CSV table of C-alpha atoms in Angstrom, one decimal:
chain,number,residue,atom,x,y,z
A,60,MET,CA,20.4,-11.3,12.9
A,61,LYS,CA,18.0,-13.8,11.1
A,62,SER,CA,15.0,-12.0,12.6
A,63,PHE,CA,16.4,-8.6,11.8
A,64,LEU,CA,16.9,-9.5,8.2
A,65,LYS,CA,13.5,-11.1,8.0
A,66,ARG,CA,11.9,-7.9,9.3
A,67,LEU,CA,14.1,-5.7,7.2
A,68,PHE,CA,13.0,-7.6,4.0
A,69,ALA,CA,9.3,-7.5,5.2
A,70,GLY,CA,9.7,-3.7,5.8
A,71,MET,CA,11.0,-3.3,2.2
A,72,ALA,CA,8.0,-5.2,0.9
A,73,ILE,CA,5.6,-3.1,2.9
A,74,GLY,CA,7.3,0.1,1.6
A,75,VAL,CA,6.9,-1.2,-2.0
A,76,GLY,CA,3.3,-2.0,-1.4
A,77,ALA,CA,2.5,1.3,0.2
A,78,ALA,CA,3.8,3.2,-2.8
A,79,ILE,CA,1.4,1.4,-5.2
A,80,PRO,CA,-2.2,2.7,-5.4
A,81,GLY,CA,-4.4,-0.3,-4.5
A,82,VAL,CA,-1.8,-2.3,-2.6
A,83,SER,CA,-2.1,-2.2,1.2
A,84,GLY,CA,1.2,-2.0,3.2
A,85,ALA,CA,-0.6,-3.6,6.1
A,86,ALA,CA,-1.8,-6.5,3.9
A,87,VAL,CA,1.8,-7.1,2.9
A,88,ALA,CA,2.8,-7.1,6.6
A,89,LEU,CA,0.0,-9.7,7.2
A,90,ILE,CA,1.2,-11.9,4.3
A,91,PHE,CA,4.8,-11.8,5.8
A,92,ARG,CA,3.2,-12.8,9.2
A,93,ILE,CA,4.5,-9.7,11.1
A,94,TYR,CA,1.3,-7.7,11.2
A,95,GLU,CA,0.3,-8.6,14.7
A,96,ASP,CA,3.9,-8.3,16.0
A,97,LEU,CA,3.9,-4.8,14.4
A,98,ILE,CA,0.6,-3.8,16.0
A,99,ASN,CA,1.7,-5.2,19.4
A,100,ALA,CA,5.1,-3.3,19.2
A,101,ILE,CA,3.4,0.0,18.5
A,102,ASN,CA,0.8,-0.5,21.3
A,103,SER,CA,3.4,-1.5,23.9
A,104,PHE,CA,6.1,1.0,23.0
A,105,ARG,CA,5.8,2.9,26.2
A,106,THR,CA,5.9,-0.1,28.5
A,107,HIS,CA,8.3,-2.3,26.5
A,108,ILE,CA,10.5,0.1,24.7
A,109,LYS,CA,13.5,-2.2,24.1
A,110,ASP,CA,11.4,-5.1,22.7
A,111,SER,CA,9.3,-2.7,20.5
A,112,ILE,CA,12.5,-1.1,19.1
A,113,VAL,CA,13.9,-4.5,18.2
A,114,ILE,CA,10.7,-5.2,16.2
A,115,LEU,CA,10.1,-1.8,14.7
A,116,LEU,CA,13.6,-0.6,13.8
A,117,PRO,CA,14.3,-3.1,11.0
A,118,ILE,CA,10.8,-2.8,9.6
A,119,LEU,CA,11.0,1.1,9.5
A,120,LEU,CA,14.5,0.9,8.0
A,121,GLY,CA,13.2,-1.5,5.3
A,122,ILE,CA,10.2,0.8,4.5
A,123,ILE,CA,12.5,3.8,4.2
A,124,LEU,CA,15.0,2.0,2.0
A,125,ALA,CA,12.1,0.8,-0.3
A,126,VAL,CA,9.8,3.8,-0.5
A,127,ILE,CA,12.4,6.4,-1.6
A,128,PRO,CA,13.6,4.6,-4.8
A,129,CYS,CA,10.1,3.1,-5.4
A,130,ILE,CA,8.4,6.5,-5.6
A,131,TYR,CA,10.8,7.5,-8.4
A,132,LEU,CA,10.7,4.2,-10.2
A,133,PHE,CA,6.9,3.8,-9.9
A,134,SER,CA,6.4,7.3,-11.1
A,135,LEU,CA,8.2,6.4,-14.3
A,136,ALA,CA,6.4,3.0,-14.5
A,137,PHE,CA,3.0,4.7,-14.2
A,138,GLU,CA,3.8,6.7,-17.3
A,139,HIS,CA,5.2,3.8,-19.4
A,140,LEU,CA,4.4,0.3,-18.0
A,141,MET,CA,1.4,0.8,-15.6
A,142,PHE,CA,-0.6,-2.3,-16.6
A,143,VAL,CA,2.5,-4.6,-16.2
A,144,LEU,CA,3.3,-3.1,-12.8
A,145,ILE,CA,-0.3,-3.4,-11.6
A,146,SER,CA,-0.5,-7.0,-12.9
A,147,MET,CA,2.7,-7.9,-10.9
A,148,PHE,CA,1.1,-6.7,-7.7
A,149,VAL,CA,-2.3,-8.4,-8.4
A,150,GLY,CA,-0.4,-11.6,-8.9
A,151,PHE,CA,1.4,-11.1,-5.6
A,152,LEU,CA,-1.9,-10.4,-3.8
A,153,VAL,CA,-3.7,-13.4,-5.4
A,154,GLY,CA,-0.9,-15.9,-4.6
A,155,SER,CA,-0.5,-14.6,-1.1
A,156,LEU,CA,-4.2,-14.5,-0.2
A,157,PRO,CA,-4.3,-18.0,1.2
A,158,SER,CA,-1.9,-16.9,4.0
A,159,VAL,CA,-4.7,-14.5,5.1
A,160,THR,CA,-7.6,-16.9,4.6
A,161,ASP,CA,-5.7,-19.5,6.8
A,162,GLU,CA,-6.6,-17.2,9.7
A,163,ILE,CA,-10.4,-17.8,9.2
A,164,LYS,CA,-10.2,-21.4,7.9
A,165,GLY,CA,-13.0,-23.5,9.5
A,166,ILE,CA,-15.2,-20.7,10.7
A,167,LYS,CA,-18.9,-21.0,9.9
A,168,PRO,CA,-20.0,-18.6,7.1
A,169,THR,CA,-22.8,-16.9,9.0
A,170,LYS,CA,-25.0,-14.1,7.5
A,171,LYS,CA,-23.0,-11.6,9.6
A,172,TYR,CA,-19.7,-12.7,8.2
A,173,VAL,CA,-21.0,-12.9,4.6
A,174,ALA,CA,-22.3,-9.3,5.0
A,175,ILE,CA,-19.0,-8.1,6.4
A,176,PHE,CA,-17.1,-9.7,3.6
A,177,ILE,CA,-19.3,-8.2,0.8
A,178,ILE,CA,-19.4,-4.7,2.4
A,179,ALA,CA,-15.6,-4.8,2.7
A,180,ILE,CA,-15.2,-5.7,-1.0
A,181,ILE,CA,-17.6,-3.0,-2.1
A,182,PHE,CA,-16.1,-0.3,0.1
A,183,VAL,CA,-12.6,-0.7,-1.4
A,184,ALA,CA,-13.9,-1.1,-4.9
A,185,LEU,CA,-15.8,2.1,-4.5
A,186,MET,CA,-12.6,3.9,-3.5
A,187,GLY,CA,-11.2,3.0,-6.9
A,188,ILE,CA,-14.3,4.1,-8.7
A,189,GLY,CA,-14.5,7.3,-6.7
A,190,SER,CA,-10.9,8.2,-7.7
A,191,VAL,CA,-11.9,8.0,-11.4
A,192,PHE,CA,-14.7,10.6,-10.9
A,193,LEU,CA,-13.0,12.8,-8.3
A,194,GLY,CA,-9.5,12.8,-9.7
A,195,PRO,CA,-10.1,15.2,-12.6
A,196,LYS,CA,-11.9,17.6,-10.3
A,197,ILE,CA,-9.2,17.9,-7.7
A,198,ASP,CA,-6.1,19.7,-9.1
A,199,LEU,CA,-3.7,20.5,-6.3
A,200,ASP,CA,-0.6,20.8,-8.5
A,201,ALA,CA,-0.5,24.6,-8.4
A,202,GLN,CA,-1.0,24.6,-4.6
A,203,PHE,CA,2.0,22.2,-4.2
A,204,THR,CA,4.1,24.3,-6.5
A,205,ALA,CA,3.5,27.4,-4.3
A,206,MET,CA,3.2,25.5,-1.0
A,207,PRO,CA,1.4,28.2,1.0
A,208,LEU,CA,1.6,27.8,4.8
A,209,TRP,CA,-1.9,26.3,5.1
A,210,MET,CA,-0.8,23.4,2.8
A,211,TYR,CA,1.7,22.2,5.4
A,212,PHE,CA,-1.1,22.0,8.0
A,213,ILE,CA,-3.4,20.2,5.5
A,214,LEU,CA,-0.8,17.5,5.0
A,215,ILE,CA,-0.9,16.4,8.6
A,216,PRO,CA,-4.6,15.1,8.5
A,217,VAL,CA,-3.8,13.8,5.0
A,218,GLY,CA,-1.0,11.8,6.5
A,219,ILE,CA,-3.4,10.5,9.2
A,220,LEU,CA,-5.8,9.3,6.4
A,221,ALA,CA,-2.9,7.5,4.6
A,222,ALA,CA,-1.8,5.9,7.9
A,223,VAL,CA,-5.3,4.6,8.6
A,224,ALA,CA,-4.9,2.5,5.4
A,225,LEU,CA,-1.4,1.5,6.3
A,226,SER,CA,-2.7,0.1,9.6
A,227,VAL,CA,-5.7,-1.8,8.2
A,228,PRO,CA,-4.8,-4.7,5.8
A,229,GLY,CA,-6.6,-4.4,2.5
A,230,LEU,CA,-6.9,-0.7,2.5
A,231,SER,CA,-4.4,1.2,0.4
A,232,GLY,CA,-3.1,4.5,1.7
A,233,SER,CA,-1.9,5.5,-1.7
A,234,LEU,CA,-5.3,4.8,-3.2
A,235,ILE,CA,-6.9,7.0,-0.5
A,236,LEU,CA,-4.5,9.7,-1.5
A,237,LEU,CA,-5.5,9.2,-5.1
A,238,VAL,CA,-9.2,9.6,-4.3
A,239,ILE,CA,-8.6,12.9,-2.5
A,240,GLY,CA,-6.2,14.1,-5.1
A,241,PHE,CA,-2.9,14.2,-3.1
A,242,TYR,CA,-1.1,11.1,-4.5
A,243,ARG,CA,0.4,12.5,-7.8
A,244,PRO,CA,1.2,16.0,-6.4
A,245,LEU,CA,3.1,14.4,-3.4
A,246,VAL,CA,5.0,12.0,-5.6
A,247,ASP,CA,5.7,14.3,-8.5
A,248,HIS,CA,6.9,17.2,-6.4
A,249,ALA,CA,9.0,15.0,-4.2
A,250,ARG,CA,10.6,13.6,-7.3
A,251,LEU,CA,11.0,17.0,-8.9
A,252,TRP,CA,12.5,18.9,-6.0
A,253,ALA,CA,14.8,16.0,-5.0
A,254,GLY,CA,15.8,15.7,-8.6
A,255,ASP,CA,16.7,19.4,-8.7
A,256,ILE,CA,19.0,19.0,-5.7
A,257,VAL,CA,20.7,15.8,-7.1
A,258,LYS,CA,21.0,16.7,-10.8
A,259,THR,CA,21.5,20.5,-10.8
A,260,GLY,CA,22.4,21.4,-7.2
A,261,ASP,CA,19.4,23.7,-7.0
A,262,TRP,CA,18.4,23.8,-3.3
A,263,SER,CA,15.8,26.5,-3.7
A,264,ASN,CA,12.9,24.1,-3.0
A,265,PHE,CA,14.7,22.2,-0.2
A,266,GLY,CA,12.6,23.9,2.5
A,267,LYS,CA,9.4,23.0,0.7
A,268,LEU,CA,10.5,19.4,0.3
A,269,ILE,CA,11.4,18.9,4.0
A,270,GLY,CA,8.2,20.7,5.1
A,271,MET,CA,6.0,18.6,2.8
A,272,VAL,CA,7.6,15.3,3.7
A,273,GLY,CA,7.9,16.2,7.4
A,274,CYS,CA,4.2,17.3,7.9
A,275,PHE,CA,3.0,14.2,6.0
A,276,ALA,CA,5.2,12.0,8.1
A,277,ILE,CA,3.9,13.5,11.3
A,278,GLY,CA,0.4,12.7,10.2
A,279,CYS,CA,1.3,9.2,9.3
A,280,ILE,CA,2.9,8.6,12.8
A,281,ILE,CA,-0.2,10.0,14.6
A,282,GLY,CA,-2.5,7.8,12.4
A,283,VAL,CA,-0.5,4.6,12.8
A,284,VAL,CA,-0.5,5.0,16.6
A,285,LEU,CA,-4.2,5.7,16.9
A,286,ILE,CA,-5.4,3.0,14.4
A,287,SER,CA,-2.9,0.4,15.8
A,288,LYS,CA,-4.7,0.6,19.1
A,289,LEU,CA,-8.1,0.1,17.4
A,290,MET,CA,-6.8,-2.8,15.4
A,291,ARG,CA,-5.4,-4.5,18.5
A,292,MET,CA,-8.8,-4.2,20.2
A,293,LEU,CA,-10.6,-5.6,17.1
A,294,LEU,CA,-8.2,-8.5,16.8
A,295,ASP,CA,-8.5,-9.3,20.5
A,296,ARG,CA,-12.3,-9.1,20.7
A,297,TYR,CA,-13.5,-9.9,17.1
A,298,HIS,CA,-10.6,-11.9,15.6
A,299,ASP,CA,-12.7,-13.9,13.0
A,300,GLY,CA,-14.9,-11.0,12.0
A,301,THR,CA,-11.8,-8.7,11.6
A,302,TYR,CA,-10.0,-11.2,9.4
A,303,VAL,CA,-13.2,-11.7,7.3
A,304,ALA,CA,-13.3,-7.9,6.7
A,305,ILE,CA,-9.5,-7.9,5.9
A,306,THR,CA,-10.0,-10.7,3.3
A,307,GLY,CA,-12.8,-8.6,1.7
A,308,PHE,CA,-10.6,-5.5,1.7
A,309,ILE,CA,-7.8,-7.4,-0.1
A,310,ILE,CA,-10.2,-8.8,-2.7
A,311,GLY,CA,-11.7,-5.4,-3.2
A,312,SER,CA,-8.3,-3.9,-3.7
A,313,ILE,CA,-7.6,-6.2,-6.6
A,314,PHE,CA,-10.5,-4.6,-8.4
A,315,ALA,CA,-9.3,-1.1,-7.3
A,316,LEU,CA,-5.9,-1.8,-8.7
A,317,TYR,CA,-7.4,-2.4,-12.2
A,318,PHE,CA,-9.8,0.5,-11.9
A,319,ASN,CA,-8.6,3.8,-10.4
A,320,TYR,CA,-7.8,7.3,-11.7
A,321,GLU,CA,-4.2,6.5,-12.7
A,322,ILE,CA,-4.8,3.4,-14.7
A,323,TYR,CA,-8.1,4.7,-16.1
A,324,ASN,CA,-6.1,7.4,-17.8
A,325,TYR,CA,-3.8,4.7,-19.1
A,326,TYR,CA,-6.7,2.9,-20.6
A,327,LEU,CA,-7.9,6.1,-22.3
A,328,ASN,CA,-4.4,6.6,-23.7
A,329,TRP,CA,-4.6,3.1,-25.3
A,330,ALA,CA,-8.0,4.0,-26.7
A,331,GLY,CA,-6.6,7.3,-28.2
A,332,VAL,CA,-8.9,9.4,-26.0
A,333,SER,CA,-7.7,12.7,-24.6
A,334,HIS,CA,-7.6,12.9,-20.8
A,335,VAL,CA,-6.7,15.2,-17.9
A,336,GLY,CA,-3.9,13.9,-15.7
A,337,ALA,CA,-0.2,13.1,-15.4
A,338,GLU,CA,1.8,12.5,-18.5
A,339,ILE,CA,1.2,9.0,-19.8
A,340,ASN,CA,3.1,7.4,-22.7
A,341,PRO,CA,2.8,3.5,-22.8
A,342,ILE,CA,5.9,2.0,-24.5
A,343,MET,CA,3.9,-1.1,-25.5
A,344,PRO,CA,0.7,-1.4,-27.5
A,345,ILE,CA,-2.4,-2.8,-25.8
A,346,TYR,CA,-2.1,-6.2,-27.7
A,347,VAL,CA,1.4,-6.7,-26.2
A,348,GLU,CA,1.1,-5.3,-22.7
A,349,ILE,CA,-2.2,-7.0,-21.7
A,350,PRO,CA,-1.0,-10.5,-22.6
A,351,LEU,CA,2.4,-9.8,-20.9
A,352,GLY,CA,0.5,-8.5,-17.8
A,353,ILE,CA,-1.5,-11.7,-17.7
A,354,VAL,CA,1.6,-13.8,-17.9
A,355,ILE,CA,3.3,-11.8,-15.1
A,356,THR,CA,0.2,-12.1,-13.0
A,357,ILE,CA,0.3,-15.9,-13.2
A,358,LEU,CA,4.0,-16.0,-12.6
A,359,CYS,CA,3.9,-13.7,-9.5
A,360,ALA,CA,0.8,-15.5,-8.1
A,361,PHE,CA,2.6,-18.9,-8.5
A,362,GLY,CA,5.8,-17.5,-6.9
A,363,SER,CA,4.1,-15.9,-4.0
A,364,TYR,CA,2.0,-19.0,-3.3
A,365,GLN,CA,5.2,-21.0,-3.1
A,366,ILE,CA,6.2,-18.7,-0.3
A,367,VAL,CA,2.9,-19.3,1.4
A,368,ARG,CA,3.4,-23.1,1.2
A,369,TYR,CA,6.8,-22.8,2.6
A,370,GLN,CA,5.5,-20.6,5.5
A,371,ARG,CA,2.8,-23.2,6.2
A,372,LYS,CA,5.4,-26.0,6.2
A,373,LEU,CA,7.6,-24.1,8.7
A,374,LYS,CA,4.5,-23.4,10.9
A,375,ASN,CA,3.5,-27.1,10.9
A,376,GLU,CA,7.0,-28.2,11.8
A,377,GLN,CA,7.1,-25.7,14.6
A,378,ASN,CA,3.7,-26.9,15.9
A,379,THR,CA,4.9,-30.5,15.7
A,380,ASN,CA,8.1,-29.8,17.6
A,381,GLU,CA,6.0,-28.0,20.3
């Protein structure tokens, strides 16, 4: 039961992270020290079904329990408190980063590792920058409203792309969706159609909702299985280099969190500049929300680092007993 609850809680944290552009669900799994267990369970599902289900079931349940309410809440937060929300997750990433760097502590910083580290940072940072330039040019809202047949088939490879990032720590699936223009249409239409059913009893878009979510989920499953096999191979053969890249991805994602299409529009709103995008209406002026965001970043970083220290203590005690 203790292991089940631990994995359930970790799954909920992964789901929360996956819903935020810039936060990697796989990085959250790494911070909670279940990433390699997750990869192994996926890769050995056919040969060790029972053991894999024991590991995967609470994680998947936690993800589902977290993603559904988070999509709704974060959609509202993106409109009114985006900087505070982003700052909270930056603090979480910064404070938890030592749990990732512990995996490469003591390795010699060769030219190869330095190059991998820098390239990983730049790659993720460019995703955030790319979303700023591509976001206004990709308007899929009308296509999602009509949902022609070809859109359902498009959502499968889109799900695969999102799952690639879910399987690689430091890469954000939701940020990739932002770059290619699918994040807000997916979130907004899921929220709209589900809201119609709950609030007014209007089931006219139920088929679209199920089709959209189902095709996207199929793509995610395919992507997770394929990339998990690749990550297992990389961790087995190139453990240190893989973790160096993962560290770079996570650091790059901190930049991407503060500079992507969604929050760029938020900055424009603060500056009183018109923009193209989702409705944004900050409830705090810039001189209040930025200091508050800084305080929240510090508090979340401190809190998450205490968790890392506790995990280190447990690990040292376990090694001593062994």
